[in-house]
Structures are given as structure tokens and as C-alpha cells.
Coordinates of N, CA, C and O in Angstrom, one line a residue:
A25 N -102.7 48.7 50.8 CA -102.8 48.3 52.1 C -102.3 49.6 53.4 O -103.0 49.5 54.6
G26 N -101.5 50.6 53.2 CA -100.8 50.9 54.1 C -102.0 51.9 54.3 O -101.9 52.4 55.2
G27 N -103.1 53.0 53.2 CA -103.9 53.7 53.6 C -104.9 52.9 54.1 O -106.1 53.7 55.3
V28 N -105.2 51.5 54.0 CA -105.7 50.8 55.2 C -105.7 50.2 56.9 O -106.8 50.7 57.4
R29 N -104.7 50.5 56.6 CA -103.9 50.7 57.9 C -104.1 51.7 59.2 O -104.7 51.7 60.1
W30 N -103.8 52.7 58.6 CA -103.8 54.0 58.7 C -105.8 54.4 59.4 O -105.5 54.9 60.2
I31 N -106.2 54.2 58.5 CA -107.8 54.2 58.5 C -108.1 52.9 59.9 O -109.2 53.4 60.8
G32 N -107.7 51.7 59.8 CA -107.3 50.9 60.6 C -107.8 51.5 62.5 O -108.1 51.6 63.5
L33 N -105.9 51.7 61.9 CA -105.3 52.9 63.3 C -106.7 54.0 64.2 O -106.5 54.3 65.0
A34 N -106.3 54.5 62.6 CA -107.6 55.5 63.3 C -108.7 55.7 63.9 O -109.6 56.2 64.8
A35 N -109.3 54.1 63.7 CA -110.8 54.2 64.3 C -109.9 53.4 65.8 O -110.9 53.8 66.0
A36 N -109.6 52.9 65.5 CA -108.8 52.2 67.0 C -109.0 53.4 68.2 O -108.8 53.2 69.0
L37 N -107.7 54.2 67.5 CA -107.6 55.6 68.9 C -109.2 56.2 68.8 O -109.4 56.7 69.8
G38 N -109.6 55.8 67.3 CA -111.2 57.2 67.9 C -111.7 56.5 68.9 O -112.9 56.8 69.9
L39 N -111.9 54.7 68.4 CA -113.0 54.4 69.5 C -112.2 54.4 71.1 O -113.0 54.5 71.9
A40 N -110.8 54.6 71.1 CA -110.1 53.7 72.7 C -110.5 55.5 73.2 O -111.2 55.9 74.4
Y41 N -110.4 57.0 72.6 CA -110.8 57.5 73.3 C -112.2 58.0 73.7 O -112.2 58.6 74.6
H42 N -113.1 57.3 72.6 CA -115.1 57.3 72.6 C -115.2 56.6 74.3 O -115.5 57.3 74.4
F43 N -114.9 55.2 74.3 CA -114.5 54.5 75.0 C -114.2 55.7 76.7 O -114.2 54.8 77.6
G44 N -112.9 56.2 76.0 CA -112.0 56.4 77.7 C -112.4 57.8 78.0 O -112.2 57.6 79.4
L45 N -113.3 58.6 77.7 CA -113.8 59.6 77.3 C -115.4 58.9 79.1 O -116.0 60.4 79.5
Y46 N -116.2 58.2 78.0 CA -117.8 57.8 78.2 C -117.9 56.8 79.0 O -119.3 55.9 79.1
S47 N -117.2 56.1 79.3 CA -117.1 54.2 80.5 C -116.6 55.3 82.3 O -115.3 55.7 82.1
D48 N -116.9 54.2 82.7 CA -115.6 53.8 83.8 C -115.5 53.7 84.0 O -115.2 52.5 82.4
P49 N -114.4 54.6 84.7 CA -112.7 54.0 84.3 C -113.5 52.3 85.7 O -113.7 52.2 86.0
V50 N -112.2 51.7 85.1 CA -111.6 50.2 86.0 C -111.1 50.5 87.5 O -110.3 50.4 87.2
T51 N -112.0 49.6 88.0 CA -111.5 49.8 89.9 C -111.5 48.5 89.7 O -111.9 47.8 89.2
R52 N -110.3 48.3 91.1 CA -110.6 47.8 91.6 C -111.6 47.1 92.1 O -112.0 45.2 91.8
E53 N -112.7 47.8 92.9 CA -114.0 46.1 93.4 C -114.7 45.9 91.4 O -115.6 44.6 91.7
A54 N -114.4 46.7 90.9 CA -115.6 46.7 90.0 C -114.4 45.4 89.0 O -116.0 44.2 88.5
Y55 N -113.3 45.4 88.7 CA -112.6 44.1 88.2 C -113.6 42.3 88.6 O -113.3 41.4 88.2
W56 N -113.1 42.9 90.5 CA -113.2 42.2 90.7 C -115.2 41.3 91.5 O -115.0 40.2 91.7
S57 N -115.5 43.0 91.5 CA -117.7 42.5 90.9 C -118.1 41.5 89.5 O -118.4 40.6 90.2
R58 N -117.3 41.8 88.4 CA -117.1 41.6 87.9 C -116.5 39.5 87.9 O -116.6 39.0 87.7
A59 N -115.0 39.6 88.4 CA -114.5 37.7 88.4 C -115.2 37.3 89.1 O -115.2 35.7 89.1
R60 N -116.0 38.1 90.7 CA -116.2 36.0 91.1 C -117.9 36.7 90.6 O -118.3 35.6 91.4
T61 N -118.5 37.3 89.6 CA -120.3 36.7 89.3 C -119.9 35.3 87.9 O -120.4 34.7 87.1
T62 N -118.9 35.9 87.9 CA -118.2 34.0 86.8 C -118.7 32.6 86.9 O -118.3 32.5 88.1
P63 N -119.7 31.7 86.1 CA -119.6 30.5 86.8 C -119.2 29.6 87.3 O -118.6 28.4 88.7
Q64 N -118.0 29.7 87.0 CA -116.3 29.0 88.2 C -116.5 29.4 89.3 O -116.5 28.6 90.6
L65 N -116.0 30.6 89.6 CA -115.9 31.1 90.4 C -117.9 31.0 91.4 O -116.8 30.6 93.3
L66 N -119.0 30.7 90.7 CA -120.1 30.7 91.6 C -120.4 29.3 91.8 O -120.3 28.7 93.2
E67 N -119.8 28.6 91.3 CA -118.8 26.9 92.1 C -118.5 26.8 92.7 O -118.4 25.7 93.7
I68 N -117.8 27.2 92.9 CA -116.2 27.2 93.6 C -116.9 27.5 95.6 O -117.2 27.0 96.5
E69 N -117.6 28.5 95.2 CA -118.6 29.0 96.2 C -119.2 28.1 97.0 O -119.7 27.8 97.8
N70 N -120.8 27.6 95.6 CA -121.2 26.9 96.2 C -121.2 25.9 96.5 O -121.4 25.1 98.0
L71 N -120.2 25.5 96.2 CA -118.9 23.8 97.1 C -118.4 24.0 98.3 O -118.7 23.5 99.3
A72 N -118.3 25.4 98.7 CA -117.8 25.7 99.5 C -119.1 26.0 100.6 O -119.1 26.4 101.6
K73 N -120.4 26.5 100.9 CA -120.8 26.2 100.7 C -121.8 25.3 101.5 O -122.3 25.0 102.5
M74 N -121.4 24.3 100.7 CA -122.1 22.2 100.5 C -121.5 22.0 101.1 O -121.5 21.1 102.5
E75 N -119.7 22.5 101.5 CA -118.5 21.9 102.7 C -119.1 22.3 104.6 O -119.3 21.7 104.6
T76 N -119.5 23.7 103.9 CA -119.8 23.8 105.5 C -121.1 23.5 105.9 O -120.7 22.5 106.8
L77 N -122.2 23.0 105.5 CA -123.4 22.3 105.5 C -122.9 21.0 105.9 O -123.4 20.6 107.7
L78 N -122.5 19.8 105.3 CA -121.8 19.3 105.6 C -120.8 19.0 107.0 O -121.7 17.6 107.3
R79 N -119.9 19.7 106.9 CA -119.3 19.6 107.5 C -119.5 19.2 109.4 O -119.2 19.4 109.9
E80 N -120.5 20.3 109.2 CA -121.2 21.0 110.3 C -122.5 19.9 111.3 O -122.1 19.8 112.6
A81 N -123.1 19.3 110.1 CA -124.0 18.7 110.3 C -124.1 16.8 109.4 O -124.9 15.7 110.7
V82 N -123.2 17.1 109.4 CA -123.0 15.3 109.3 C -121.5 14.5 109.5 O -120.2 15.0 109.2
P83 N -122.2 13.3 110.2 CA -120.4 12.7 111.5 C -119.3 12.4 109.9 O -119.9 11.6 108.8
Q84 N -118.5 11.9 110.6 CA -117.6 11.8 109.5 C -117.7 9.8 109.2 O -117.9 9.3 109.9
G85 N -118.2 9.9 108.0 CA -118.2 7.7 107.5 C -118.9 7.6 107.2 O -120.1 6.8 107.1
A86 N -120.5 8.9 108.1 CA -121.7 8.5 107.7 C -122.1 8.6 106.5 O -121.6 8.6 105.2
I87 N -123.0 7.6 105.8 CA -123.9 7.8 104.4 C -124.5 8.1 104.3 O -126.0 8.7 105.8
L88 N -125.6 8.8 103.5 CA -125.8 10.7 103.0 C -127.1 10.6 101.7 O -126.3 9.7 101.1
A89 N -128.2 10.1 102.2 CA -129.0 9.8 101.0 C -128.8 11.9 100.7 O -129.1 12.6 101.3
A90 N -128.9 11.5 99.4 CA -128.9 12.9 98.0 C -129.2 12.3 96.8 O -129.4 11.1 96.7
E91 N -129.7 14.3 96.8 CA -130.2 13.5 94.6 C -129.0 13.2 94.3 O -128.0 13.3 94.1
A92 N -129.5 12.4 93.8 CA -128.7 12.0 92.5 C -127.6 12.5 91.8 O -126.2 12.3 92.3
S93 N -127.5 14.0 91.6 CA -126.9 14.7 91.1 C -126.4 15.3 91.3 O -125.0 15.8 91.5
Y94 N -127.0 15.4 93.2 CA -125.6 16.5 93.8 C -124.7 14.7 94.9 O -123.4 15.3 94.8
A95 N -124.3 13.1 94.4 CA -123.9 12.3 94.8 C -122.2 12.5 95.0 O -120.6 12.3 95.3
H96 N -121.8 12.6 93.4 CA -120.2 13.2 92.8 C -120.1 14.4 93.4 O -118.1 14.3 93.5
V97 N -120.8 14.9 94.2 CA -119.1 16.1 94.4 C -119.0 16.3 96.4 O -118.2 16.9 96.7
L98 N -120.1 14.5 96.4 CA -120.0 14.6 97.9 C -118.5 14.0 98.7 O -118.0 14.8 100.0
G99 N -118.2 13.6 97.6 CA -116.7 13.2 97.4 C -115.1 13.9 98.0 O -113.9 14.2 98.7
M100 N -116.3 15.0 97.7 CA -114.5 17.0 97.7 C -115.1 17.3 98.9 O -114.4 18.4 99.1
V101 N -116.6 18.4 99.0 CA -117.4 18.0 99.7 C -117.0 17.8 101.6 O -117.6 18.4 102.7
C102 N -117.5 16.5 101.2 CA -117.7 15.9 102.9 C -116.5 14.3 102.5 O -116.6 13.9 101.6
S103 N -116.2 14.2 104.4 CA -116.6 13.1 104.4 C -117.5 12.2 105.1 O -117.2 10.8 105.7
C104 N -118.0 12.6 103.9 CA -119.8 11.2 103.7 C -119.2 10.1 103.1 O -118.2 10.4 101.3
Y105 N -121.0 9.6 102.6 CA -120.7 8.2 101.3 C -121.8 8.4 100.9 O -122.8 8.8 101.7
P106 N -121.8 8.9 99.5 CA -123.3 8.9 99.5 C -124.1 7.3 99.0 O -123.4 6.4 99.3
L107 N -125.4 6.8 99.5 CA -126.0 6.0 99.6 C -126.3 5.5 97.9 O -125.4 4.2 97.9
A108 N -126.0 6.3 96.9 CA -126.2 5.8 95.4 C -125.4 7.0 95.0 O -126.1 8.6 95.2
L109 N -125.4 6.2 93.8 CA -124.9 7.1 92.9 C -125.7 6.5 91.7 O -125.7 6.4 91.1
P110 N -125.7 8.4 90.4 CA -125.9 7.7 89.3 C -125.3 6.5 88.1 O -124.6 6.3 88.3
A111 N -126.5 6.4 87.7 CA -126.5 5.3 87.2 C -125.3 5.2 86.1 O -124.2 5.3 85.3
N112 N -124.9 6.5 85.3 CA -123.7 7.7 84.1 C -122.1 7.4 85.3 O -121.7 7.3 84.5
R113 N -123.1 7.1 86.2 CA -121.4 8.0 87.2 C -120.8 5.4 87.6 O -119.6 4.7 87.7
G114 N -121.8 4.4 87.0 CA -120.9 2.9 87.3 C -121.0 2.9 88.9 O -121.5 3.0 89.5
D115 N -120.2 1.1 89.0 CA -121.3 0.6 89.7 C -119.9 1.0 91.6 O -119.3 0.7 92.2
Y116 N -119.3 1.6 90.7 CA -117.9 1.7 91.5 C -117.2 0.5 92.5 O -116.8 1.2 94.1
G117 N -117.5 -0.5 91.6 CA -117.4 -1.8 92.8 C -118.2 -2.6 94.0 O -118.9 -3.0 94.4
V118 N -119.4 -2.1 94.4 CA -120.6 -2.3 94.7 C -121.1 -2.9 94.7 O -121.9 -2.9 93.0
A119 N -122.2 -4.5 94.1 CA -122.2 -4.8 93.9 C -124.0 -4.6 94.4 O -124.3 -5.0 93.0
D120 N -124.1 -3.8 95.4 CA -125.6 -3.6 95.3 C -126.0 -2.3 94.7 O -126.8 -1.9 95.4
M121 N -125.2 -2.2 93.9 CA -125.3 -0.4 93.7 C -127.2 0.0 92.9 O -127.5 0.7 92.6
N122 N -127.1 -0.6 92.1 CA -128.9 -0.4 91.3 C -129.8 -1.3 92.4 O -130.7 -0.2 92.9
R123 N -129.7 -2.0 93.4 CA -130.7 -2.0 95.2 C -130.5 -0.6 95.6 O -131.0 0.0 95.9
R124 N -128.9 -0.4 96.0 CA -129.3 1.3 96.8 C -129.3 2.2 95.4 O -130.4 2.2 96.5
R125 N -129.2 2.4 94.1 CA -129.6 3.3 93.8 C -132.3 3.2 94.4 O -132.5 4.0 93.9
W126 N -132.4 2.0 93.8 CA -133.6 1.6 94.1 C -133.8 3.0 95.7 O -134.5 2.9 95.7
A127 N -133.5 2.0 97.0 CA -133.6 3.1 98.0 C -133.5 4.5 97.5 O -134.8 4.4 98.2
L128 N -133.1 5.0 97.2 CA -132.5 6.1 97.1 C -133.5 6.8 96.2 O -134.1 7.4 96.7
A129 N -134.5 5.6 95.7 CA -135.2 6.6 95.1 C -136.6 6.7 95.9 O -137.3 7.7 95.0
H130 N -136.5 5.6 96.3 CA -137.5 6.0 97.0 C -138.4 6.9 98.9 O -137.8 7.5 99.5
L131 N -136.0 7.6 99.2 CA -136.0 8.4 100.3 C -136.1 9.3 99.6 O -136.6 10.4 100.4
I132 N -135.9 9.3 98.4 CA -135.7 10.7 98.6 C -137.4 11.4 96.6 O -137.8 12.6 97.1
Y133 N -136.6 10.5 96.2 CA -137.9 10.4 94.6 C -138.9 9.9 95.0 O -140.5 10.9 94.8
L134 N -140.4 8.6 95.3 CA -141.3 8.4 95.5 C -141.8 8.9 96.1 O -141.8 9.2 97.2
D135 N -142.7 8.4 95.9 CA -144.2 8.8 96.8 C -144.6 7.0 97.6 O -145.2 6.4 97.3
A136 N -142.7 7.4 98.2 CA -143.1 6.0 99.4 C -143.7 6.6 100.5 O -143.1 7.8 101.2
D137 N -144.2 5.7 101.3 CA -145.0 6.4 103.2 C -143.8 6.0 103.3 O -142.6 5.5 102.9
L138 N -143.3 5.9 105.3 CA -142.6 6.7 105.8 C -142.0 5.5 106.2 O -140.2 5.4 106.1
V139 N -142.4 4.5 106.9 CA -142.9 3.9 107.2 C -141.4 2.5 105.8 O -141.1 1.7 106.3
D140 N -142.1 2.3 105.0 CA -140.3 1.9 103.7 C -140.0 2.4 104.3 O -138.5 2.5 103.2
R141 N -139.2 4.3 103.5 CA -138.8 4.9 104.2 C -138.4 4.6 104.8 O -136.4 4.6 105.5
I142 N -138.2 4.7 106.4 CA -137.5 4.0 107.4 C -136.7 2.8 106.7 O -135.4 2.5 107.0
K143 N -137.6 1.2 106.0 CA -137.8 0.4 106.0 C -135.5 0.5 105.4 O -134.6 -0.3 105.4
F144 N -135.9 1.2 103.9 CA -134.1 1.2 103.5 C -133.4 1.4 103.7 O -132.3 2.1 103.7
A145 N -133.5 3.5 105.1 CA -132.7 4.0 105.6 C -132.0 2.9 106.9 O -130.7 2.5 106.6
R146 N -133.3 1.8 107.1 CA -132.2 0.9 108.1 C -130.9 0.3 107.1 O -130.5 0.6 108.0
R147 N -132.4 0.0 106.2 CA -131.5 -1.7 105.4 C -130.1 -0.9 105.0 O -128.5 -2.0 104.9
Y148 N -130.0 0.8 105.4 CA -128.7 1.0 103.8 C -128.4 1.5 105.1 O -127.0 2.8 104.7
G149 N -128.1 2.1 106.8 CA -127.4 2.5 108.2 C -127.4 4.2 106.9 O -126.7 4.6 107.9
V150 N -128.2 4.8 106.7 CA -128.8 6.2 106.3 C -129.1 6.4 107.5 O -130.4 6.5 107.7
R151 N -128.3 7.9 107.9 CA -129.2 8.5 108.9 C -129.7 10.1 109.1 O -129.2 10.7 109.8
H152 N -129.1 10.0 108.1 CA -128.5 11.5 107.1 C -129.7 11.7 105.9 O -128.6 10.9 104.3
I153 N -130.4 13.5 106.0 CA -130.4 13.4 103.9 C -130.2 14.0 103.7 O -130.3 15.5 105.0
F154 N -129.6 15.2 102.5 CA -128.4 16.1 102.4 C -129.6 16.8 101.5 O -130.7 16.0 100.2
V155 N -130.3 17.8 101.3 CA -132.0 18.6 100.5 C -130.8 20.3 100.5 O -130.7 20.6 100.5
H156 N -130.8 20.5 99.1 CA -130.1 21.6 97.9 C -131.0 21.8 98.6 O -130.7 23.8 98.9
H157 N -132.1 22.2 97.6 CA -133.3 23.8 98.1 C -134.2 23.7 99.1 O -135.4 22.9 98.5
S158 N -134.0 23.8 100.2 CA -135.2 23.3 102.1 C -136.0 24.4 101.9 O -136.7 24.1 101.9
G159 N -135.7 25.2 100.8 CA -137.6 26.1 100.8 C -138.2 25.9 99.6 O -139.0 27.2 99.5
K160 N -136.8 25.9 98.2 CA -138.0 25.5 96.8 C -139.6 24.1 97.6 O -138.7 23.5 98.3
R161 N -140.5 24.1 96.6 CA -141.6 22.9 97.2 C -140.5 21.1 97.0 O -141.2 20.2 98.5
F162 N -139.6 21.3 96.1 CA -138.7 20.3 95.9 C -138.4 19.5 98.3 O -139.1 18.3 98.5
G163 N -138.0 20.3 98.1 CA -136.8 20.1 99.5 C -137.9 20.3 100.7 O -137.9 19.5 101.6
Q164 N -139.3 21.4 100.0 CA -140.4 21.3 102.0 C -140.6 19.9 101.6 O -141.2 19.1 103.0
R165 N -141.4 19.3 100.7 CA -142.1 18.4 100.2 C -140.8 16.7 101.1 O -141.6 17.0 102.2
L166 N -139.8 16.9 101.0 CA -139.4 15.7 101.6 C -138.8 15.7 103.1 O -138.9 15.5 104.1
M167 N -138.1 17.4 103.5 CA -138.5 17.8 105.0 C -140.1 17.4 106.3 O -140.3 17.0 106.7
G168 N -141.3 17.8 104.9 CA -142.5 16.9 105.5 C -142.7 16.1 105.8 O -142.9 16.1 107.1
I169 N -142.5 15.4 104.3 CA -142.3 14.0 104.8 C -141.3 13.2 105.4 O -142.1 12.5 106.3
Y170 N -140.3 13.6 106.4 CA -139.5 13.4 107.1 C -139.5 13.8 108.4 O -139.2 13.5 109.4
A171 N -140.6 14.8 108.4 CA -140.5 15.4 110.0 C -140.6 14.4 111.3 O -140.2 14.9 112.3
P172 N -141.8 13.8 110.9 CA -142.3 12.6 111.7 C -140.8 11.9 111.8 O -140.7 11.6 113.6
I173 N -139.7 12.2 112.2 CA -138.8 10.9 112.6 C -137.0 12.0 112.1 O -135.8 11.9 112.8
T174 N -137.8 13.2 112.0 CA -136.6 13.7 112.3 C -135.9 14.4 113.9 O -136.5 14.9 113.7
S175 N -134.7 14.2 114.1 CA -134.3 15.0 115.0 C -133.5 15.6 115.1 O -133.6 16.0 115.9
K176 N -133.3 16.6 114.3 CA -132.3 17.4 114.0 C -132.5 17.8 112.7 O -132.1 17.4 111.4
V177 N -132.2 19.3 112.4 CA -131.9 19.7 111.0 C -130.9 20.9 111.4 O -131.8 21.8 111.6
V178 N -130.2 20.9 109.9 CA -128.8 22.2 110.0 C -129.2 23.2 108.7 O -129.2 21.6 107.7
T179 N -129.8 23.3 108.8 CA -129.6 24.9 107.5 C -129.3 26.6 107.2 O -129.2 26.8 108.3
M180 N -128.4 25.6 106.3 CA -127.7 26.8 105.5 C -127.9 27.5 104.5 O -126.9 26.5 103.7
F181 N -127.5 28.8 103.9 CA -127.6 28.8 102.4 C -129.0 28.9 101.7 O -127.8 27.9 100.7
G182 N -129.7 28.2 102.4 CA -131.0 28.0 101.2 C -131.2 25.8 101.4 O -131.2 25.2 100.7
M183 N -129.6 25.2 101.9 CA -129.5 23.8 102.1 C -130.3 23.3 104.1 O -129.8 24.4 104.4
A184 N -129.6 21.7 103.9 CA -130.3 21.9 105.0 C -129.5 20.4 105.1 O -130.3 19.6 104.1
V185 N -129.3 20.1 106.0 CA -129.1 18.4 106.1 C -130.8 18.0 107.0 O -130.4 18.5 108.6
L186 N -131.5 17.0 106.7 CA -132.6 16.6 107.8 C -130.8 15.3 108.5 O -131.2 14.2 108.1
T187 N -131.2 15.1 110.2 CA -130.8 14.2 111.1 C -132.3 12.7 110.9 O -133.3 13.8 112.2
I188 N -131.7 11.4 111.0 CA -133.1 11.2 111.3 C -133.4 9.7 112.1 O -132.8 9.5 111.6
D189 N -134.4 9.9 113.0 CA -134.2 8.6 113.4 C -134.7 7.1 113.2 O -136.0 7.8 114.3
V190 N -134.3 7.0 113.1 CA -135.5 5.8 112.3 C -135.4 4.0 113.0 O -135.8 3.0 113.0
D191 N -135.1 5.1 114.7 CA -134.5 3.6 115.6 C -135.1 2.9 116.3 O -135.9 2.4 117.2
R192 N -136.3 3.8 116.6 CA -138.2 3.7 117.2 C -138.4 2.7 116.6 O -137.9 2.3 115.2
P193 N -139.6 2.4 117.5 CA -140.0 1.1 116.8 C -141.2 1.5 115.8 O -141.7 2.7 115.6
L194 N -141.1 0.7 114.8 CA -142.1 1.6 113.9 C -143.8 1.5 113.7 O -144.4 2.9 112.8
H195 N -143.8 1.0 114.7 CA -145.5 1.3 114.8 C -145.6 2.9 115.5 O -147.1 3.5 115.4
E196 N -144.5 3.7 115.7 CA -144.3 4.6 116.7 C -144.2 5.8 115.2 O -145.2 6.9 115.1
H197 N -144.4 4.9 113.8 CA -144.5 6.7 113.2 C -145.8 6.1 112.0 O -146.0 6.0 111.4
A198 N -146.6 4.7 112.4 CA -147.7 4.3 111.6 C -148.8 5.3 111.4 O -147.7 6.0 112.5

């Protein structure tokens, strides 16, 4: 048993010597560079970016249409309210949550015409639409659909918030 210990110690010292000679030294910059790329820190950075955008573009208390997968983080980064929460998040006591989910589907996902989108936005007081990937196909499609009624676009970090004007008469949008 004593010989195995000495062999283990010799192997450990040999590896330490080898990697000490043939590896880059650990520097503060290298350590922080690796630490900043951990998934948790990247998530925190992304939430901070989202918060910056939403604080700039969305007034306090506004109702925001956002992809369902982002609805749960809105409360952390924005003083606004999601139009609807995903089905797996419950209804939080909102009696018409299923209708709100249907409205969100029309505003974000379905191939609804602009007149129908405006009706849903009016019904639920939606004046802002969060587009997480404004440069990708899905985001570009949404921005194109809402272009005729978009009064303002705030874009940061590859994300955008559209401010839509649904108070004009519908015949202007037809």
C-alpha cells in the first residue's frame, strides 16, 4: 500500500511539473474571461440587456405582448405586465387567461391579418410588442407585419420593442 502511495505522489508531481512548464500561467484576465462565459453569467448579462431595453422603451404598468417563453422574466426586468403567461405557469387568478393566450397567439404567432391583430391589441391594452431576436427571420416577420402601425422602434442588443398605434381608425390599416 505504501508503494502505491509513492507512485501516486510521483505521478501527481510529474503531471504538475509538466503542466506547470507547458501551460499558460493563470492570469487574472484569463480567469475572468472564463468566468464571464459561464452559462449563469451569460444569462445574467442577457437579463441586464433586456432590462435596459425594456426600461427605455416600455412605460411602467404597460401591457406587453411577448413570446410566451419570455413572459416569466418580464417581472424580473420590467415594471410592465405580460399579456399572457404560458399554460404551464398557471393563470395567477386572471379569469380570462386562456383568452389572453389566444390573443397573444394572434398577436405574435398566428398568420392573422393586421385588422384582427389590432382588435386583440385594443381589447387587452397592448401598445408594445417585445421582439427578442429582431435580426432573425421570426423577428423580422413580426416587425414587417406591424410596420404600418408602428410609431416607434427601440432596438438594443439584437432585441426590439415596437410601440404600436392602434387608436387610428381601422380603415387606415385595411
